[in-house]
Amino acid sequence: MNKEKRLEILTRLRDGNPHPTTELNFSSPFELLIAVLLSAQATDVGVNKATDKLYPVANTPQAILDLGLDGLKSYIKTIGLFNTKAANTMKTCQMLVDLHNGEVPENRAALEALPGVGRKTANVVLNTAFGWPTIAVDTHIFRVSNRTKLAMGKNVDLVEQKLLKVVPSEFKVDVHHWLILHGRYTCVARKPRCGACIIEDLCEFKDKTE
């Protein structure tokens, strides 16, 4: 895919959604961090249902520690893998209290040192909470990037590197939101909705559907 076509794709996605953000509910970097931790192999809708009840009761590291492990589990038990996620959340909250004065660090290495936080989660927090031009590649972005040929790669790390290289700086802060939403609602996995796609004429996917 050439530079001009990529620019037009990104321009159309921006025009269609000038101020995109995550579909996870949050009102602070900490709430976002915990929501992203809980969202692995779960839907944003499911996470929001749990955190909408949890956060009015506990939305700081110390408040969640005060709930205790079983108390936390009672709020997130509807989410897949909740036992592991609860344990990681408690350890993360303890580290935030002990090492960062209860604040979420605006630092990749410090974020990735937290239990359950990998590169993708760190990218989401740095981008969405702090406005960094990072690109968190999930299954949706991996699929859309390869299918459209916007940025091809055999794994998520390679796709992230390619996107960082080919996406102009003016689009970098928002591009991962556009691609996630595009993959979630239009360029879906089994039968992409090509006929309803605003970039259908630019996309280089060969097996387009009607």
Coordinates of C-alpha atoms in Angstrom, one line a residue, residues 37-38 40-41 69 72-73 76-77 79-92 115-117:
L37 CA -6.3 -5.3 33.1
L38 CA -9.8 -6.7 33.4
A40 CA -8.2 -9.4 28.6
Q41 CA -10.4 -12.0 26.9
L69 CA -9.2 -10.1 47.5
L72 CA -12.8 -7.4 44.8
K73 CA -13.8 -10.8 43.4
I76 CA -15.6 -8.8 39.1
K77 CA -16.8 -12.4 39.2
I79 CA -15.6 -11.3 34.1
G80 CA -13.6 -14.2 32.6
L81 CA -10.5 -15.3 34.4
F82 CA -11.6 -13.2 37.4
N83 CA -9.5 -15.1 39.9
T84 CA -6.2 -14.4 38.1
K85 CA -7.3 -10.8 37.3
A86 CA -8.2 -10.2 41.0
A87 CA -4.9 -11.4 42.2
N88 CA -3.0 -9.3 39.6
T89 CA -5.1 -6.2 40.5
M90 CA -4.4 -6.5 44.2
K91 CA -0.6 -6.9 43.5
T92 CA -0.7 -4.0 41.1
P115 CA 1.5 -7.6 37.5
G116 CA -0.6 -8.4 34.5
V117 CA 0.5 -5.4 32.5

